[in-house]
Amino acid sequence: MTRRNTQVARSRIGEQVIREIWVRAAGRCVLCSAYLLGGGRTYFHHIPHGQVAHNVGATKGKKSPRGKSTLTLDERALPENLLLLCHECHRMVDDIGAERIYTEEYLARHKRAHEDRVRRVTDFATVTEAAVVRVTGRIRGTLSPATDRQVGAALHYEDLRPAGEHPHDAEYIVSIDSEDTESWVWDEGTKKIAAKLEGLRDSPHPTVAVFAMAPIPLLVFLGSRLDDKADIRVFPRFRDAEDLACCWRNEPLTPAAFEVSHGSADAQARDVVVTVSVSAAVDVSRAPADLVDLPRVALTVENIGPDLIQTKADLAAFASAWRRALARVESHYPSCERIHLLAAVPVAAAVATGQHHMRDAQPQLVVYQRTAEDYVEALRVG
Ligand SMILES: [Zn+2]
């Protein structure tokens, strides 16, 4: 076979189209898969070895390979008719006589198969689908659910995407309207959360992203109802970050150091107070009078403040300290039946508090809500 000049007329092919052909093929020859961005490096320049080739030739002339087609000249310059080939393959398919072997159909089929494969292997290769749980309750009169932008940004940063065809397909939304000062809000809230999470058990998605903004007792309850077999990702809520308010931060690099301390051991005590002072210091003198003299375990941290839990490592350190506090109750107060929990913590830590309490094995949690003046019993977990 004699060689034919492969420098076909390509003035009709725009820069944009050439770029598209390279991208669709991921820089590989659609016939032999040679990687076309590898070699051909001079000291200053990188010379790609690929060529954008016509399937149906650029012209209707006899010398144009596969040129006898009904496609117009403009159609021949469209991405559908063009393929990325290495120099070798380009010469082969355009050789005189080759068009009975490398037919229009053969080339179109190989181009399609290659481009489909590129799309498949690059499709969400590192992104996990997640069911999304959004719980909102009134705090001091205000309902402030995370916005779609905040949820989207936080998922995106964690390499997650909402499961399903549409962003709201696998969403579990709970909105609790009663004021946090009304006693029935706890009844309403726990019922709504429990019912919604019941539906989550049937979800085919093992990863669950949780966005919550509600009074602490409801967050603790929420945490207690999250299935510990699932991959649960709890997101924070920062006050000053607008669209990025639910994204975990990467600094500080050293996680916060939480400490657990306790009063003198008491083998008889049935009720123990656990104070958790993270976003604010818990003042036990504001608790109901019968709690004030009970044995006490305290979880604290240096630099108490509302934004103390910034990173996932902070949250993990908090969860670990909380488990130590529970273990301390069990070892020093072995008769304990009820843990009275007075907590001032950010939302993610409140959810973790419920998650890491073993409601079938550990003393019941009696969770208090801080009102303007006092701590008031809100609900019980376990
Ligand atoms: Zn090739």
CSV table of C-alpha atoms and ligand atoms in Angstrom, one decimal:
chain,number,residue,atom,x,y,z
A,1,MET,CA,0.0,0.0,0.0
A,2,THR,CA,1.2,3.5,-0.7
A,3,ARG,CA,1.2,6.2,1.8
A,4,ARG,CA,-1.2,9.1,1.6
A,5,ASN,CA,-0.6,12.5,3.0
A,6,THR,CA,-2.3,12.7,6.4
A,7,GLN,CA,-2.1,16.5,6.5
A,8,VAL,CA,-5.8,16.8,5.5
A,9,ALA,CA,-7.6,20.0,5.1
A,10,ARG,CA,-8.6,21.0,8.6
A,11,SER,CA,-9.1,24.7,8.3
A,12,ARG,CA,-12.8,24.1,9.1
A,13,ILE,CA,-12.0,22.5,12.5
A,14,GLY,CA,-12.0,25.2,15.2
A,15,GLU,CA,-9.7,25.3,18.2
A,16,GLN,CA,-12.7,24.7,20.5
A,17,VAL,CA,-13.4,21.4,18.6
A,18,ILE,CA,-9.8,20.3,18.7
A,19,ARG,CA,-9.8,20.8,22.5
A,20,GLU,CA,-13.0,18.9,22.8
A,21,ILE,CA,-11.6,15.9,20.9
A,22,TRP,CA,-8.5,15.8,23.1
A,23,VAL,CA,-10.6,16.0,26.2
A,24,ARG,CA,-13.2,13.4,25.2
A,25,ALA,CA,-10.3,10.9,24.4
A,26,ALA,CA,-8.5,11.8,27.6
A,27,GLY,CA,-5.3,12.3,25.6
A,28,ARG,CA,-5.2,8.7,24.3
A,29,CYS,CA,-5.4,7.4,20.7
A,30,VAL,CA,-9.0,6.0,20.4
A,31,LEU,CA,-7.7,3.0,18.5
A,32,CYS,CA,-4.6,1.8,20.3
A,33,SER,CA,-4.9,3.8,23.5
A,34,ALA,CA,-1.3,5.2,23.2
A,35,TYR,CA,-1.0,8.1,25.7
A,36,LEU,CA,-0.3,11.1,23.5
A,37,LEU,CA,0.9,13.6,26.1
A,38,GLY,CA,3.9,11.6,27.2
A,39,GLY,CA,6.9,11.8,24.9
A,40,GLY,CA,8.1,14.4,22.5
A,41,ARG,CA,9.5,16.8,25.1
A,42,THR,CA,12.1,19.2,23.9
A,43,TYR,CA,14.0,21.4,26.3
A,44,PHE,CA,11.4,24.1,26.2
A,45,HIS,CA,8.3,22.6,24.6
A,46,HIS,CA,6.0,19.7,24.9
A,47,ILE,CA,5.0,18.3,21.6
A,48,PRO,CA,1.9,16.1,21.7
A,49,HIS,CA,2.0,13.2,19.3
A,50,GLY,CA,-1.8,13.0,18.8
A,51,GLN,CA,-3.6,14.1,15.7
A,52,VAL,CA,-7.2,15.1,15.2
A,53,ALA,CA,-8.3,12.9,12.3
A,54,HIS,CA,-11.4,12.7,10.2
A,55,ASN,CA,-13.6,9.7,10.1
A,56,VAL,CA,-15.4,10.8,7.0
A,57,GLY,CA,-12.7,12.6,5.0
A,58,ALA,CA,-12.7,16.4,5.0
A,59,THR,CA,-13.6,16.7,1.3
A,60,LYS,CA,-15.6,14.7,-1.2
A,61,GLY,CA,-12.6,14.3,-3.4
A,62,LYS,CA,-11.3,10.8,-4.4
A,63,LYS,CA,-8.2,11.4,-2.3
A,64,SER,CA,-10.2,12.0,0.8
A,65,PRO,CA,-10.4,8.7,2.9
A,66,ARG,CA,-14.1,7.7,3.4
A,67,GLY,CA,-15.0,10.9,1.6
A,68,LYS,CA,-17.9,9.4,-0.3
A,69,SER,CA,-20.5,10.3,2.3
A,70,THR,CA,-23.7,12.3,2.5
A,71,LEU,CA,-22.2,14.4,5.3
A,72,THR,CA,-21.8,18.1,4.4
A,73,LEU,CA,-18.4,19.6,4.7
A,74,ASP,CA,-19.5,21.4,7.8
A,75,GLU,CA,-20.7,18.2,9.4
A,76,ARG,CA,-17.4,16.6,8.7
A,77,ALA,CA,-15.7,19.2,10.9
A,78,LEU,CA,-17.9,18.5,13.9
A,79,PRO,CA,-16.6,16.5,17.0
A,80,GLU,CA,-18.9,13.6,16.1
A,81,ASN,CA,-16.8,13.0,12.9
A,82,LEU,CA,-13.4,13.5,14.4
A,83,LEU,CA,-11.2,11.2,16.4
A,84,LEU,CA,-8.0,11.6,18.3
A,85,LEU,CA,-5.3,9.2,16.9
A,86,CYS,CA,-1.7,8.6,17.3
A,87,HIS,CA,0.5,9.3,14.3
A,88,GLU,CA,0.8,5.5,13.5
A,89,CYS,CA,-2.9,4.8,13.6
A,90,HIS,CA,-3.7,7.9,11.6
A,91,ARG,CA,-1.4,6.8,8.8
A,92,MET,CA,-2.9,3.3,8.9
A,93,VAL,CA,-6.5,4.3,8.7
A,94,ASP,CA,-5.9,6.8,5.9
A,95,ASP,CA,-3.7,4.5,3.8
A,96,ILE,CA,-5.0,4.0,0.2
A,97,GLY,CA,-7.1,0.9,0.2
A,98,ALA,CA,-7.5,1.0,4.0
A,99,GLU,CA,-11.0,2.3,3.9
A,100,ARG,CA,-12.4,-1.2,3.2
A,101,ILE,CA,-10.9,-2.3,6.5
A,102,TYR,CA,-11.1,0.9,8.6
A,103,THR,CA,-14.6,1.7,7.6
A,104,GLU,CA,-16.7,4.7,8.8
A,105,GLU,CA,-18.7,2.3,11.0
A,106,TYR,CA,-15.5,0.7,12.5
A,107,LEU,CA,-14.0,4.0,13.4
A,108,ALA,CA,-17.2,5.5,14.8
A,109,ARG,CA,-17.6,2.4,17.0
A,110,HIS,CA,-14.1,2.6,18.4
A,111,LYS,CA,-14.3,6.3,19.0
A,112,ARG,CA,-17.6,5.8,20.9
A,113,ALA,CA,-16.3,2.9,22.9
A,114,HIS,CA,-13.1,4.8,23.9
A,115,GLU,CA,-14.9,8.0,24.8
A,116,ASP,CA,-17.6,6.1,26.8
A,117,ARG,CA,-14.8,4.3,28.7
A,118,VAL,CA,-13.2,7.6,29.6
A,119,ARG,CA,-16.4,9.0,30.9
A,120,ARG,CA,-17.1,5.9,32.9
A,121,VAL,CA,-13.8,5.7,34.7
A,122,THR,CA,-13.7,9.4,35.5
A,123,ASP,CA,-17.2,9.5,36.7
A,124,PHE,CA,-17.4,10.3,40.4
A,125,ALA,CA,-14.3,8.1,41.0
A,126,THR,CA,-13.7,9.7,44.4
A,127,VAL,CA,-17.2,10.9,45.3
A,128,THR,CA,-19.5,9.0,47.6
A,129,GLU,CA,-23.2,9.3,47.6
A,130,ALA,CA,-24.8,10.3,50.9
A,131,ALA,CA,-28.3,10.5,52.4
A,132,VAL,CA,-28.7,13.9,53.9
A,133,VAL,CA,-30.4,14.5,57.3
A,134,ARG,CA,-31.4,18.1,58.0
A,135,VAL,CA,-32.8,18.8,61.5
A,136,THR,CA,-33.8,22.3,62.5
A,137,GLY,CA,-35.4,23.5,65.7
A,138,ARG,CA,-36.0,26.9,67.2
A,139,ILE,CA,-33.2,28.4,69.2
A,140,ARG,CA,-34.3,31.5,71.1
A,141,GLY,CA,-37.2,31.9,68.7
A,142,THR,CA,-35.3,31.5,65.5
A,143,LEU,CA,-35.3,28.6,63.0
A,144,SER,CA,-32.2,28.8,61.0
A,145,PRO,CA,-31.8,25.8,58.8
A,146,ALA,CA,-28.6,25.3,56.8
A,147,THR,CA,-29.1,26.7,53.3
A,148,ASP,CA,-28.8,24.5,50.2
A,149,ARG,CA,-25.6,26.4,49.4
A,150,GLN,CA,-24.1,25.6,52.8
A,151,VAL,CA,-25.1,21.9,52.6
A,152,GLY,CA,-23.8,21.7,49.0
A,153,ALA,CA,-20.5,23.3,49.8
A,154,ALA,CA,-19.9,21.1,52.9
A,155,LEU,CA,-20.7,17.9,51.0
A,156,HIS,CA,-18.6,18.9,48.1
A,157,TYR,CA,-15.6,19.6,50.3
A,158,GLU,CA,-15.9,16.1,51.9
A,159,ASP,CA,-16.1,14.4,48.5
A,160,LEU,CA,-19.7,13.6,49.0
A,161,ARG,CA,-22.7,14.2,46.8
A,162,PRO,CA,-26.4,14.0,47.6
A,163,ALA,CA,-27.6,10.5,46.7
A,164,GLY,CA,-30.1,10.1,43.8
A,165,GLU,CA,-30.8,11.8,40.6
A,166,HIS,CA,-31.8,15.1,42.2
A,167,PRO,CA,-30.2,16.8,45.2
A,168,HIS,CA,-33.4,16.3,47.3
A,169,ASP,CA,-34.1,12.6,46.5
A,170,ALA,CA,-32.4,11.2,49.6
A,171,GLU,CA,-33.1,14.0,52.1
A,172,TYR,CA,-34.6,13.5,55.5
A,173,ILE,CA,-35.8,16.9,56.7
A,174,VAL,CA,-37.1,17.5,60.3
A,175,SER,CA,-38.3,21.0,61.2
A,176,ILE,CA,-39.5,21.5,64.8
A,177,ASP,CA,-41.5,24.6,65.1
A,178,SER,CA,-42.4,24.9,68.8
A,179,GLU,CA,-40.4,27.4,70.9
A,180,ASP,CA,-37.5,25.9,72.9
A,181,THR,CA,-39.2,27.5,76.0
A,182,GLU,CA,-42.4,25.3,75.5
A,183,SER,CA,-42.2,22.0,77.3
A,184,TRP,CA,-43.9,20.0,74.5
A,185,VAL,CA,-41.2,21.0,72.1
A,186,TRP,CA,-39.2,18.0,73.4
A,187,ASP,CA,-42.1,15.6,72.8
A,188,GLU,CA,-42.8,17.0,69.3
A,189,GLY,CA,-39.1,17.1,68.5
A,190,THR,CA,-38.2,13.5,69.6
A,191,LYS,CA,-41.3,12.1,67.8
A,192,LYS,CA,-40.4,13.8,64.6
A,193,ILE,CA,-36.8,12.9,64.7
A,194,ALA,CA,-37.5,9.3,65.6
A,195,ALA,CA,-40.1,8.9,62.8
A,196,LYS,CA,-37.8,10.4,60.2
A,197,LEU,CA,-34.8,8.4,61.1
A,198,GLU,CA,-36.9,5.2,61.0
A,199,GLY,CA,-37.2,5.9,57.3
A,200,LEU,CA,-33.5,6.3,57.0
A,201,ARG,CA,-33.0,2.7,58.1
A,202,ASP,CA,-34.4,1.6,54.8
A,203,SER,CA,-32.1,3.9,52.9
A,204,PRO,CA,-29.7,2.1,50.5
A,205,HIS,CA,-27.0,4.7,51.2
A,206,PRO,CA,-24.6,3.7,54.0
A,207,THR,CA,-23.1,7.2,54.2
A,208,VAL,CA,-25.3,9.7,56.1
A,209,ALA,CA,-24.5,13.5,56.2
A,210,VAL,CA,-26.1,15.3,59.2
A,211,PHE,CA,-26.8,19.0,59.3
A,212,ALA,CA,-28.5,20.1,62.5
A,213,MET,CA,-29.3,23.3,64.2
A,214,ALA,CA,-31.6,22.8,67.2
A,215,PRO,CA,-31.6,23.0,71.0
A,216,ILE,CA,-29.0,20.8,72.6
A,217,PRO,CA,-31.4,18.2,74.1
A,218,LEU,CA,-32.8,17.5,70.6
A,219,LEU,CA,-29.3,17.2,69.1
A,220,VAL,CA,-28.3,14.7,71.8
A,221,PHE,CA,-31.5,12.7,71.0
A,222,LEU,CA,-30.8,12.9,67.3
A,223,GLY,CA,-27.3,11.5,67.9
A,224,SER,CA,-28.7,8.7,70.0
A,225,ARG,CA,-31.0,7.7,67.1
A,226,LEU,CA,-28.3,7.6,64.4
A,227,ASP,CA,-27.5,4.1,63.4
A,228,ASP,CA,-24.0,3.3,64.5
A,229,LYS,CA,-23.5,0.8,61.6
A,230,ALA,CA,-23.8,3.6,59.0
A,231,ASP,CA,-21.0,5.9,58.0
A,232,ILE,CA,-22.3,9.0,59.8
A,233,ARG,CA,-20.7,12.4,59.0
A,234,VAL,CA,-21.8,15.2,61.3
A,235,PHE,CA,-21.3,18.7,60.0
A,236,PRO,CA,-20.6,21.8,62.1
A,237,ARG,CA,-22.3,25.2,61.9
A,238,PHE,CA,-20.0,28.2,62.2
A,239,ARG,CA,-21.5,31.6,62.7
A,240,ASP,CA,-19.3,33.7,60.5
A,241,ALA,CA,-18.7,31.8,57.2
A,242,GLU,CA,-21.8,32.3,55.1
A,243,ASP,CA,-21.9,29.7,52.4
A,244,LEU,CA,-19.0,27.8,54.0
A,245,ALA,CA,-20.6,27.8,57.5
A,246,CYS,CA,-21.0,23.9,57.5
A,247,CYS,CA,-17.5,23.1,56.2
A,248,TRP,CA,-15.1,21.5,58.6
A,249,ARG,CA,-11.9,23.5,58.9
A,250,ASN,CA,-8.3,22.3,58.6
A,251,GLU,CA,-6.8,24.4,61.3
A,252,PRO,CA,-5.7,24.5,64.0
A,253,LEU,CA,-3.5,21.4,63.3
A,254,THR,CA,-3.4,20.4,67.0
A,255,PRO,CA,-6.8,19.2,68.2
A,256,ALA,CA,-8.3,20.8,71.3
A,257,ALA,CA,-7.3,19.1,74.6
A,258,PHE,CA,-10.3,18.1,76.6
A,259,GLU,CA,-10.0,17.0,80.2
A,260,VAL,CA,-12.2,14.9,82.4
A,261,SER,CA,-12.3,15.3,86.2
A,262,HIS,CA,-14.5,13.8,88.9
A,263,GLY,CA,-15.4,14.2,92.6
A,264,SER,CA,-14.9,11.5,95.2
A,265,ALA,CA,-16.0,8.1,94.3
A,266,ASP,CA,-19.3,6.9,95.6
A,267,ALA,CA,-20.4,3.3,95.2
A,268,GLN,CA,-24.0,4.1,96.3
A,269,ALA,CA,-24.8,7.1,94.1
A,270,ARG,CA,-27.7,6.5,91.7
A,271,ASP,CA,-27.7,10.0,90.2
A,272,VAL,CA,-24.5,11.7,88.9
A,273,VAL,CA,-24.2,15.1,87.2
A,274,VAL,CA,-22.0,15.4,84.2
A,275,THR,CA,-21.1,18.9,83.1
A,276,VAL,CA,-19.7,19.5,79.6
A,277,SER,CA,-18.2,23.0,79.3
A,278,VAL,CA,-17.0,23.6,75.8
A,279,SER,CA,-18.8,26.6,74.2
A,280,ALA,CA,-19.5,28.1,77.6
A,281,ALA,CA,-18.8,27.2,81.2
A,282,VAL,CA,-21.6,25.3,82.8
A,283,ASP,CA,-22.7,26.9,86.1
A,284,VAL,CA,-24.2,24.1,88.3
A,285,SER,CA,-25.7,26.6,90.7
A,286,ARG,CA,-28.3,27.2,87.9
A,287,ALA,CA,-29.3,23.6,87.9
A,288,PRO,CA,-32.3,22.3,89.9
A,289,ALA,CA,-31.5,22.4,93.6
A,290,ASP,CA,-31.5,18.6,93.9
A,291,LEU,CA,-28.6,18.3,91.5
A,292,VAL,CA,-26.3,20.6,93.3
A,293,ASP,CA,-25.0,18.2,95.8
A,294,LEU,CA,-24.9,15.1,93.6
A,295,PRO,CA,-21.5,13.6,92.6
A,296,ARG,CA,-20.1,15.3,89.6
A,297,VAL,CA,-17.9,14.5,86.6
A,298,ALA,CA,-16.7,17.5,84.6
A,299,LEU,CA,-15.6,17.6,80.9
A,300,THR,CA,-13.7,20.8,80.2
A,301,VAL,CA,-11.3,22.4,77.8
A,302,GLU,CA,-8.9,25.3,77.9
A,303,ASN,CA,-10.1,28.5,76.2
A,304,ILE,CA,-13.8,27.6,76.5
A,305,GLY,CA,-15.6,29.4,73.6
A,306,PRO,CA,-18.3,29.0,70.9
A,307,ASP,CA,-15.8,28.1,68.1
A,308,LEU,CA,-13.6,25.7,70.0
A,309,ILE,CA,-14.5,22.7,67.8
A,310,GLN,CA,-13.1,23.7,64.4
A,311,THR,CA,-11.8,20.5,62.8
A,312,LYS,CA,-12.9,16.9,62.6
A,313,ALA,CA,-9.9,16.1,64.8
A,314,ASP,CA,-11.4,18.5,67.5
A,315,LEU,CA,-14.7,16.6,67.2
A,316,ALA,CA,-13.0,13.2,67.5
A,317,ALA,CA,-11.0,14.5,70.5
A,318,PHE,CA,-14.3,15.7,72.1
A,319,ALA,CA,-16.0,12.3,71.4
A,320,SER,CA,-13.1,10.5,73.0
A,321,ALA,CA,-13.2,12.7,76.1
A,322,TRP,CA,-17.0,12.2,76.3
A,323,ARG,CA,-16.5,8.4,76.3
A,324,ARG,CA,-13.9,8.8,79.0
A,325,ALA,CA,-16.4,10.8,81.1
A,326,LEU,CA,-19.0,8.0,80.7
A,327,ALA,CA,-16.4,5.4,81.6
A,328,ARG,CA,-15.5,7.5,84.7
A,329,VAL,CA,-19.1,7.5,85.8
A,330,GLU,CA,-19.3,3.7,85.4
A,331,SER,CA,-16.1,3.1,87.3
A,332,HIS,CA,-16.5,5.6,90.1
A,333,TYR,CA,-20.3,5.5,90.5
A,334,PRO,CA,-21.1,1.8,89.7
A,335,SER,CA,-24.7,2.1,91.0
A,336,CYS,CA,-25.4,5.1,88.8
A,337,GLU,CA,-28.8,4.9,87.0
A,338,ARG,CA,-29.1,8.4,85.7
A,339,ILE,CA,-26.6,10.8,84.3
A,340,HIS,CA,-27.9,14.4,84.5
A,341,LEU,CA,-26.3,16.1,81.6
A,342,LEU,CA,-25.6,19.9,81.6
A,343,ALA,CA,-23.9,20.7,78.4
A,344,ALA,CA,-22.8,23.9,76.6
A,345,VAL,CA,-21.4,22.6,73.3
A,346,PRO,CA,-21.4,23.3,69.6
A,347,VAL,CA,-24.0,21.4,67.5
A,348,ALA,CA,-21.7,18.7,66.2
A,349,ALA,CA,-20.5,17.9,69.7
A,350,ALA,CA,-24.1,17.7,71.0
A,351,VAL,CA,-24.9,15.2,68.3
A,352,ALA,CA,-21.7,13.2,69.2
A,353,THR,CA,-22.8,13.2,72.8
A,354,GLY,CA,-25.9,11.2,71.8
A,355,GLN,CA,-24.0,9.0,69.3
A,356,HIS,CA,-21.4,7.8,71.8
A,357,HIS,CA,-23.7,7.1,74.7
A,358,MET,CA,-24.7,3.4,74.6
A,359,ARG,CA,-28.4,3.7,75.5
A,360,ASP,CA,-28.9,0.0,76.1
A,361,ALA,CA,-25.8,-0.4,78.4
A,362,GLN,CA,-25.1,2.8,80.1
A,363,PRO,CA,-27.1,4.9,82.6
A,364,GLN,CA,-29.9,6.9,81.2
A,365,LEU,CA,-29.1,10.4,80.1
A,366,VAL,CA,-31.3,13.2,81.6
A,367,VAL,CA,-30.7,16.1,79.3
A,368,TYR,CA,-31.2,19.7,80.4
A,369,GLN,CA,-32.0,22.8,78.4
A,370,ARG,CA,-30.4,26.1,79.4
A,371,THR,CA,-33.1,28.8,79.6
A,372,ALA,CA,-32.4,32.4,80.3
A,373,GLU,CA,-31.8,31.8,84.0
A,374,ASP,CA,-31.7,28.1,84.7
A,375,TYR,CA,-31.2,24.6,83.5
A,376,VAL,CA,-34.5,22.7,83.0
A,377,GLU,CA,-35.0,19.0,82.4
A,378,ALA,CA,-35.9,18.5,78.8
A,379,LEU,CA,-35.8,14.9,77.8
A,380,ARG,CA,-34.3,11.5,78.6
A,381,VAL,CA,-32.3,9.2,76.4
A,382,GLY,CA,-32.0,5.4,77.1
B,1,ZN,ZN,-2.9,4.7,17.9
